[in-house]
Tab-separated table of C-alpha atoms and ligand atoms in Angstrom:
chain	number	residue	atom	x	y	z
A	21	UNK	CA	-83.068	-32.392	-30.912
A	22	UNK	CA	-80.107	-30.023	-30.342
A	23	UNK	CA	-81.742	-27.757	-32.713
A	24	UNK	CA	-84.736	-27.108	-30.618
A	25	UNK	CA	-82.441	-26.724	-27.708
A	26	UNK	CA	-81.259	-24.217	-29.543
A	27	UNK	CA	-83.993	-22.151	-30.462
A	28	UNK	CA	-85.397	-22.261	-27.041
A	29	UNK	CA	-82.272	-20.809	-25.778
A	30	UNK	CA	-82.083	-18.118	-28.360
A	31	UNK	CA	-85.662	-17.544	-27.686
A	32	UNK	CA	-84.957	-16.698	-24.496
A	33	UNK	CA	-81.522	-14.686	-24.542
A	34	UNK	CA	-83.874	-12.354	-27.020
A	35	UNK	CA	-86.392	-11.967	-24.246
A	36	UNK	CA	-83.579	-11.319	-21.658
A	37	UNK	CA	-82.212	-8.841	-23.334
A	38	UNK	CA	-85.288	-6.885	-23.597
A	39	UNK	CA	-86.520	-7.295	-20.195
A	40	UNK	CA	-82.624	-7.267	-18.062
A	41	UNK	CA	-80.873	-4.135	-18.910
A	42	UNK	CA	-77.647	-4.930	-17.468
A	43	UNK	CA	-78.405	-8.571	-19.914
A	44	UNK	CA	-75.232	-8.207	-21.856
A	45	UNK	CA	-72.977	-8.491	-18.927
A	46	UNK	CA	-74.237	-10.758	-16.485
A	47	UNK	CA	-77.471	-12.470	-17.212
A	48	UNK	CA	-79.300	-13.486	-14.438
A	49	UNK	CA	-80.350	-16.773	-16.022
A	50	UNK	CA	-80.722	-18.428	-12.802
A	51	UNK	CA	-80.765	-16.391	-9.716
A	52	UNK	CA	-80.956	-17.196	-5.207
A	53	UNK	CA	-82.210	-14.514	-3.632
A	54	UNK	CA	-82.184	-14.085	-0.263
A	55	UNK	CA	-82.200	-17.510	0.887
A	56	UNK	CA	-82.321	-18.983	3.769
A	57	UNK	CA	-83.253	-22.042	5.119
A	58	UNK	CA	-84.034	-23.344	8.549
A	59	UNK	CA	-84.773	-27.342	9.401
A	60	UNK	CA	-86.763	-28.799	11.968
A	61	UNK	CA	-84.535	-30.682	13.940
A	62	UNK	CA	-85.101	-32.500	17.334
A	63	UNK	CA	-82.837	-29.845	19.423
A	64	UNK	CA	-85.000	-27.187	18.047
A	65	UNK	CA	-84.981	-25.085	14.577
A	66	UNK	CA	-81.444	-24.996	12.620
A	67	UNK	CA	-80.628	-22.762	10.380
A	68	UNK	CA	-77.910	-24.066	7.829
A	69	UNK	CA	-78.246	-21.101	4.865
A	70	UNK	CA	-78.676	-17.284	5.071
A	71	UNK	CA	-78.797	-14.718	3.026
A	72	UNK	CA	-77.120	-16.723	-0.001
A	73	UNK	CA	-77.080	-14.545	-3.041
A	74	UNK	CA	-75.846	-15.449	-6.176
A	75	UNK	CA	-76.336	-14.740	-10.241
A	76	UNK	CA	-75.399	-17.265	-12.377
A	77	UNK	CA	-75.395	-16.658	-16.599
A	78	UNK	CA	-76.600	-19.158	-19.364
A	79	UNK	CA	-74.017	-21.315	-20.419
A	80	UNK	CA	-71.889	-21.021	-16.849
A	81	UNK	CA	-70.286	-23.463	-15.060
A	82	UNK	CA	-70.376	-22.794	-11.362
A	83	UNK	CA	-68.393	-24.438	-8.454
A	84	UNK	CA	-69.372	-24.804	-5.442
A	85	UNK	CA	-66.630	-25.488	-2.629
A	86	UNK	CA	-66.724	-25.137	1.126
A	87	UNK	CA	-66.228	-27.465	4.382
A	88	UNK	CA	-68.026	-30.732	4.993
A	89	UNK	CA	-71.600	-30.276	6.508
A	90	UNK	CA	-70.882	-26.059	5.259
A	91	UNK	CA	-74.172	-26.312	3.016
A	92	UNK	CA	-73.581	-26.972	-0.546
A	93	UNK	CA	-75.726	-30.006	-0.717
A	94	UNK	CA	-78.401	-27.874	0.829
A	95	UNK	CA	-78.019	-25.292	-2.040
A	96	UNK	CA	-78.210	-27.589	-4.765
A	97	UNK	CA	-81.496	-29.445	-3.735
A	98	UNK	CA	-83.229	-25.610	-3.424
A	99	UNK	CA	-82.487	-24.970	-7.125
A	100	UNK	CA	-83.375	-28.306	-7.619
A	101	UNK	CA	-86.531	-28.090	-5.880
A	102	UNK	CA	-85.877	-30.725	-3.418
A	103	UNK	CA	-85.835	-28.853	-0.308
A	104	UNK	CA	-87.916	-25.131	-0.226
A	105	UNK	CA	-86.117	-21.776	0.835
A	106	UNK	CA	-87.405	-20.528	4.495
A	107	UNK	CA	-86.979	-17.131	2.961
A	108	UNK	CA	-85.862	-16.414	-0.505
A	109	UNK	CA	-85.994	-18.110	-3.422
A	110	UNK	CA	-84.825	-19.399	-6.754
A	111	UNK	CA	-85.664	-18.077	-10.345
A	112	UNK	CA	-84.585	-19.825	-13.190
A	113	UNK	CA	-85.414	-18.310	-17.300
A	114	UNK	CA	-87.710	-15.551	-15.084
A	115	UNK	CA	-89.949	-18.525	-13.590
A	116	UNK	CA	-89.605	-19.689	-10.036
A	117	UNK	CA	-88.313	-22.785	-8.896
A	118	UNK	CA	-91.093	-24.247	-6.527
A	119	UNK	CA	-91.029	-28.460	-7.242
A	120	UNK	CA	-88.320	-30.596	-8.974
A	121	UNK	CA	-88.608	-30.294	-12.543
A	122	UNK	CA	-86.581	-31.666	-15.722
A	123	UNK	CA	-85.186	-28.482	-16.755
A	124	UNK	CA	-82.889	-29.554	-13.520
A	125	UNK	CA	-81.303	-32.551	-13.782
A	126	UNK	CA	-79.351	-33.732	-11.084
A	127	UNK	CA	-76.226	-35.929	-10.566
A	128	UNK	CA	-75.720	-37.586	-7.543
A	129	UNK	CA	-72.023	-38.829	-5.707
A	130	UNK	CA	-73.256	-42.482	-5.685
A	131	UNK	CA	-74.953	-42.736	-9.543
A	132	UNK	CA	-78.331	-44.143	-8.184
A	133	UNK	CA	-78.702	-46.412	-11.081
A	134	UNK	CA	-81.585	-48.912	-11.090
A	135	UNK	CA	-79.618	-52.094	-10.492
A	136	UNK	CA	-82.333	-54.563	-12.597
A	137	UNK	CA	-82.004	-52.432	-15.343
A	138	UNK	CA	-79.127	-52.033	-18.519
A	139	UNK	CA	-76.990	-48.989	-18.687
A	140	UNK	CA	-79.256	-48.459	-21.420
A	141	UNK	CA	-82.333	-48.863	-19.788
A	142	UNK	CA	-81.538	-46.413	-17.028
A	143	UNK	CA	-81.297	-43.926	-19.603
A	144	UNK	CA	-84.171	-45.106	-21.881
A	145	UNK	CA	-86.581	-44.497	-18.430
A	146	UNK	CA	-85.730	-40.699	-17.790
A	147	UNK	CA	-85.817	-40.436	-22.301
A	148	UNK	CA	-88.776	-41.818	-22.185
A	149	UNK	CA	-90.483	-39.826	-18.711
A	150	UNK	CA	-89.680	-36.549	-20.900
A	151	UNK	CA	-89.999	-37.022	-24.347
A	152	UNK	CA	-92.499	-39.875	-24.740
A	153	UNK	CA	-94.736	-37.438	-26.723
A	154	UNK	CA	-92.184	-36.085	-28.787
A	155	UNK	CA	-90.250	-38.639	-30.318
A	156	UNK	CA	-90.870	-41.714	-32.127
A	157	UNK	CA	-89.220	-45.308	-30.939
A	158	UNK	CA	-86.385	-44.635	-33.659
A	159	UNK	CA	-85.340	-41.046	-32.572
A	160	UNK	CA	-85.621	-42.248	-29.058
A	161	UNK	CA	-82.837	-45.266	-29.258
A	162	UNK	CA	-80.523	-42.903	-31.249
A	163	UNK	CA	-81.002	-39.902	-28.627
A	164	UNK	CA	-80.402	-42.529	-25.827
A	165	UNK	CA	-77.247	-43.446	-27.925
A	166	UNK	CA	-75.715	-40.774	-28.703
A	167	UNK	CA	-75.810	-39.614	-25.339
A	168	UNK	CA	-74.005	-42.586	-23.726
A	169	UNK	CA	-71.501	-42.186	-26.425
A	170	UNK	CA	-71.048	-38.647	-24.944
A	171	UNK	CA	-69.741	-40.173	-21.773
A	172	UNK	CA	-67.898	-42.786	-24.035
A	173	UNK	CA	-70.482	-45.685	-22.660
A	174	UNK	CA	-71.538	-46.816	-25.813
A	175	UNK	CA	-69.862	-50.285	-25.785
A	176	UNK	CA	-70.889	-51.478	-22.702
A	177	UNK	CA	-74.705	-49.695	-22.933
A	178	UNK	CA	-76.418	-53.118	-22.529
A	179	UNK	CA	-74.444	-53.807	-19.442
A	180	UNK	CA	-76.170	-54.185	-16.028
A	181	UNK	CA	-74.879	-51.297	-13.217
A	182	UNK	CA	-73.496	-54.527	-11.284
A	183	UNK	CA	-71.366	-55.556	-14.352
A	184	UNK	CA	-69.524	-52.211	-15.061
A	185	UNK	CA	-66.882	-50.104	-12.702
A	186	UNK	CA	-68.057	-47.331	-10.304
A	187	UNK	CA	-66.496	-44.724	-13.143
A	188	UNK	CA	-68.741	-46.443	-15.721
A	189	UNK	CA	-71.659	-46.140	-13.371
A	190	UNK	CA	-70.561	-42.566	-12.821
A	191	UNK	CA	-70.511	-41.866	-17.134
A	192	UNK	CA	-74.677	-43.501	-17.504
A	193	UNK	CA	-75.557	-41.085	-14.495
A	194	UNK	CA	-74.467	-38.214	-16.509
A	195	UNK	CA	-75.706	-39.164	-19.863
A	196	UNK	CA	-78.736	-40.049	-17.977
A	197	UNK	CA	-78.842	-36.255	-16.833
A	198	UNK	CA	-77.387	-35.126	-20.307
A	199	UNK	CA	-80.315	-37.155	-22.095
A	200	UNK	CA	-83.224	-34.826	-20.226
A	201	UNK	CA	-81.719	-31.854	-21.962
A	202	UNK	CA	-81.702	-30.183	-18.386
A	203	UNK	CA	-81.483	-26.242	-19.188
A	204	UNK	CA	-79.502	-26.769	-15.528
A	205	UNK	CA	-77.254	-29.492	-15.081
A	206	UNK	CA	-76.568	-29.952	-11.118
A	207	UNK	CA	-74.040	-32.457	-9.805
A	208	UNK	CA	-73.278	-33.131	-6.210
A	209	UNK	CA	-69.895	-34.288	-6.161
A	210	UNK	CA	-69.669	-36.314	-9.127
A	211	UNK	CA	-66.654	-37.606	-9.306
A	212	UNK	CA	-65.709	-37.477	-5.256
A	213	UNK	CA	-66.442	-41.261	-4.512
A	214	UNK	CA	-64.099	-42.293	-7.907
A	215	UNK	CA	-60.006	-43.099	-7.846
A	216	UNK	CA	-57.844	-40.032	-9.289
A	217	UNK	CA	-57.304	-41.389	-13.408
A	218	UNK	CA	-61.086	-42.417	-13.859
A	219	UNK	CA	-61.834	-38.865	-11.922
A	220	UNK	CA	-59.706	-36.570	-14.366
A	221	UNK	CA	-60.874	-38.473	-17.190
A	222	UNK	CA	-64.643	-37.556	-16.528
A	223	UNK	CA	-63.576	-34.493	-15.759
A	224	UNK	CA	-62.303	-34.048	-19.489
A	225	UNK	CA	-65.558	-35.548	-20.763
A	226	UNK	CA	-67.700	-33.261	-18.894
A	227	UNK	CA	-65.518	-30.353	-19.882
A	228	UNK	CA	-65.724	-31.510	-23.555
A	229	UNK	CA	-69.350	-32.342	-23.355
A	230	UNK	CA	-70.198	-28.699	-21.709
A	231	UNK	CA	-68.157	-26.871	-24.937
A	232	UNK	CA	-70.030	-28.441	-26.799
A	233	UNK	CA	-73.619	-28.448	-25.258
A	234	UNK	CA	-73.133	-25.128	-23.644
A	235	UNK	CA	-75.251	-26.068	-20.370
A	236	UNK	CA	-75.552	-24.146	-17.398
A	237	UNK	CA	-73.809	-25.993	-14.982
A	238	UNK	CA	-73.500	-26.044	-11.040
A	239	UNK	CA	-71.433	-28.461	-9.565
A	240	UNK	CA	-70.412	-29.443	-6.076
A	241	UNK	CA	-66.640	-30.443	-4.948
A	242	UNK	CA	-64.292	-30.354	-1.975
A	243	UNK	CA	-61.506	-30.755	-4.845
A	244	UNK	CA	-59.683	-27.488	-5.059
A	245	UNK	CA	-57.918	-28.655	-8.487
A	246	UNK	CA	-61.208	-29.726	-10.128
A	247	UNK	CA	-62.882	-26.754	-9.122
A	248	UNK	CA	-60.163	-24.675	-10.717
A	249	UNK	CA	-59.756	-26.723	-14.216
A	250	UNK	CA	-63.543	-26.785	-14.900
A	251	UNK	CA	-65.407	-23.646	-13.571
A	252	UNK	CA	-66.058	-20.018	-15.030
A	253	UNK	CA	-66.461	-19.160	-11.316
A	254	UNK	CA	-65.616	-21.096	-7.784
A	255	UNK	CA	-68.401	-19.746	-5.532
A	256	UNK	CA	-66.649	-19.850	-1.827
A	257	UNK	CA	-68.695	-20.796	0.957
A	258	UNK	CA	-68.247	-19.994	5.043
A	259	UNK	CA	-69.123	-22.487	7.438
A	260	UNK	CA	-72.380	-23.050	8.975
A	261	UNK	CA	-74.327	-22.664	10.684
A	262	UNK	CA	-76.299	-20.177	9.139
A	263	UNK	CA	-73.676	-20.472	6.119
A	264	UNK	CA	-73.367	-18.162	3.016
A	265	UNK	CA	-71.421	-17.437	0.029
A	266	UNK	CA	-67.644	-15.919	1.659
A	267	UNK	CA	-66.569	-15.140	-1.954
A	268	UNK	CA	-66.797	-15.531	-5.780
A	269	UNK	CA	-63.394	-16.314	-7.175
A	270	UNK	CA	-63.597	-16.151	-11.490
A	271	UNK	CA	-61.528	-18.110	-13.334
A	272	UNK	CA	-60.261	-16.501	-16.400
A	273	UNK	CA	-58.393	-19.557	-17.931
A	274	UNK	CA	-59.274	-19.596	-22.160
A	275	UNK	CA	-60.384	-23.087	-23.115
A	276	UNK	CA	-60.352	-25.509	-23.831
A	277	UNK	CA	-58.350	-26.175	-20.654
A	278	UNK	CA	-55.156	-28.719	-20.377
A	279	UNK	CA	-54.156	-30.182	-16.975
A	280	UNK	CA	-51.229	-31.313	-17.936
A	281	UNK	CA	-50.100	-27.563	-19.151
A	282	UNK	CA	-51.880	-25.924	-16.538
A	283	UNK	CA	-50.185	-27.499	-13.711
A	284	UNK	CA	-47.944	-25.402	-14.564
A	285	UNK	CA	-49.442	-22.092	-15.665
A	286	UNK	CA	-48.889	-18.913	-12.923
A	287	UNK	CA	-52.753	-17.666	-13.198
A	288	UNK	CA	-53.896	-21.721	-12.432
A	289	UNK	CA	-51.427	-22.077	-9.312
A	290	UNK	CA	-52.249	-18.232	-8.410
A	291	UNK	CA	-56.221	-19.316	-8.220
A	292	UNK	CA	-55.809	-22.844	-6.679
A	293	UNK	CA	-53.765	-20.647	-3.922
A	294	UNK	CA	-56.894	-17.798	-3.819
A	295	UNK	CA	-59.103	-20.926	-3.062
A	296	UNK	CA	-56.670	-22.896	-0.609
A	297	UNK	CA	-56.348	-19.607	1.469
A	298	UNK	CA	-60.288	-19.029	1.470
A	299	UNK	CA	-60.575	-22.619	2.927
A	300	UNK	CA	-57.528	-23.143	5.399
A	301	UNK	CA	-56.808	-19.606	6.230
A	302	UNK	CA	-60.151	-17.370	5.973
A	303	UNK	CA	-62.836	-20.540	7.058
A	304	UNK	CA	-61.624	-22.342	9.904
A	305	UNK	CA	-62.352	-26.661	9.245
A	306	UNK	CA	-65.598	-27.210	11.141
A	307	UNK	CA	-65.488	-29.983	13.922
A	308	UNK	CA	-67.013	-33.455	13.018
A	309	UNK	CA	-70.289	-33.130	13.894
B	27	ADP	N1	-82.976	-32.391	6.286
B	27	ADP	C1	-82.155	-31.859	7.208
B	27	ADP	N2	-82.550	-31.735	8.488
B	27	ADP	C2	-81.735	-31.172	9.407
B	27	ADP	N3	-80.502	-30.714	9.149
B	27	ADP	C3	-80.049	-30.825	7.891
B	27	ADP	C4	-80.852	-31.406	6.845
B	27	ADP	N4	-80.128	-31.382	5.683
B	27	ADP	C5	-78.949	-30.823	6.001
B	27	ADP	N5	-78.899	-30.486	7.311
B	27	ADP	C6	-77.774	-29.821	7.997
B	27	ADP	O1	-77.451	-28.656	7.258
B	27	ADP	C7	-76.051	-28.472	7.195
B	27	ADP	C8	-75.608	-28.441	5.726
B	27	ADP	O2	-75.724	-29.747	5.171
B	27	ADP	P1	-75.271	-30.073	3.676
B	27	ADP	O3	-75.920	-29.097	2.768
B	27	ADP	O4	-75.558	-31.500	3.449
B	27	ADP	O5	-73.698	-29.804	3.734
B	27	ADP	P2	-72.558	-30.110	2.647
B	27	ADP	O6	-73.215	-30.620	1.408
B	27	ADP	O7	-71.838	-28.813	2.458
B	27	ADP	O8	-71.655	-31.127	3.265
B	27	ADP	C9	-75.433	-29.592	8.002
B	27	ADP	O9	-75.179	-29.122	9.309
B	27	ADP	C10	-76.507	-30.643	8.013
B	27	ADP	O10	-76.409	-31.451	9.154
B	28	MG	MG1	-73.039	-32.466	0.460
């Protein structure tokens, strides 16, 4: 399987190069223009995003911090094709992102498991949704597998969602997302909802499991430290309404990245500072609304 992945990637870095001249530096692999977006609400039209620009490269992983109720949900489910830009868009590999698709797989706060079905199951559904036609019984169970054994779930697989810890829960949801081969993996605060040791421990697995996989990755948090340890870049955003991107902080940490030893390396505190200042200093904390 990972070997089609890869030609399909290499496929298209080839094409990008041709077509992209500035390619080498900062491919546009998935790319918001221009967006906006404006709901229907009962006071009248709102308008949470504007103008929200932003390239992202193959292989990235992208944070996304910013106030409660700022937007970042909002974001996600465009380039997931859950909610449609007002103006803009969303390209992704030079097609545009107009429905949900499973080149997008998305990981939600509360794991959304199907409660009458195994840990196994839940995974075996989305296998089966996408490659039904392309693998055989055999390569199916070992593909379901070997992704739970990613997220270190493979001894409690045949578990039911009600039998297994909210972290456990948590680890199926992303193998679940893992096992569509998403070209984009999108995660809406994973690990918010989850007690500090299961959350740094997923956060090593996902770090581990992105070296290895080399997925494109956006991924929501109000977690200054977790944005820090796992991202290439921490996209900054003001508060709404009519929110945006403030700024794009990259994080030039060489991995594969230690928390213990970063805690207390100067460039790590120096960014965690750059992001603490965007939010307390630079955004003011919304009220409650
Ligand atoms: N379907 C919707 N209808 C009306 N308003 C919405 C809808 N979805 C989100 N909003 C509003 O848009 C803003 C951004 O929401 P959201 O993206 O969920 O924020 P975040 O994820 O940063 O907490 C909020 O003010 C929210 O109330
Ligand atoms: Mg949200």
């Amino acid at each position: 399987m990972s070997k089609v992945f890869m030609f399909k990637r290499n496929e298209f870095e080839v094409a990008e190069t041709m077509i992209q001249s500035e390619a080498k530096n900062n491919p546009a692999f998935l790319e918001l223009s221009d967006v906006s977006i404006e709901f229907q609400t009962k006071k009248g039209p709102f308008k949470a995003l504007d103008n929200v620009n932003l390239k992202i490269g193959n292989g990235e992983f992208i944070s996304i911090i910013g106030h409660s109720g700022c937007g970042k949900s909002t974001v996600l489910n465009i380039v997931a094709g859950l909610h449609k830009a007002t103006t803009g868009g969303v390209i992704l590999n030079n097609k545009e992102v107009d429905e949900p698709g499973p080149d997008r797989a998305v990981v939600f706060q509360n794991h959304s498991l199907l409660p009458w079905l195994t840990c196994y199951q839940n995974v075996e559904l989305a296998v089966k949704a996408i490659f039904k036609k392309r693998m055989n019984k055999a390569e199916m169970k070992s593909w379901i597998e070997h992704n739970l054994s990613l997220v270190h779930m493979d001894h409690a697989m045949h578990k039911y969602p009600a039998e297994v810890s909210g972290g456990m829960k948590q680890r199926v949801g992303i193998a679940r997302a893992l096992a569509m081969q998403p070209t984009v993996l999108l995660m809406d605060e994973p690990f918010g909802a989850l007690d500090a040791l299961t959350r740094a421990h997923l956060q090593d697995s996902v770090m581990e499991i992105q070296a290895e996989l080399k997925n494109t990755v956006i991924m929501i948090t109000h977690d200054v430290d977790e944005a820090v340890l796992l991202s290439d870049k921490i996209v900054m955003m003001t508060n709404g309404p009519a929110a945006t991107i403030g700024e794009i902080l990259a994080i030039d940490l060489e991995r594969p990245r230690d928390r213990i030893r970063l805690a207390n390396d100067k460039r790590y505190n120096e960014y965690r500072t750059e992001v603490l200042k965007f939010l307390y200093e630079r955004q003011h904390r919304p009220s409650e609304h």
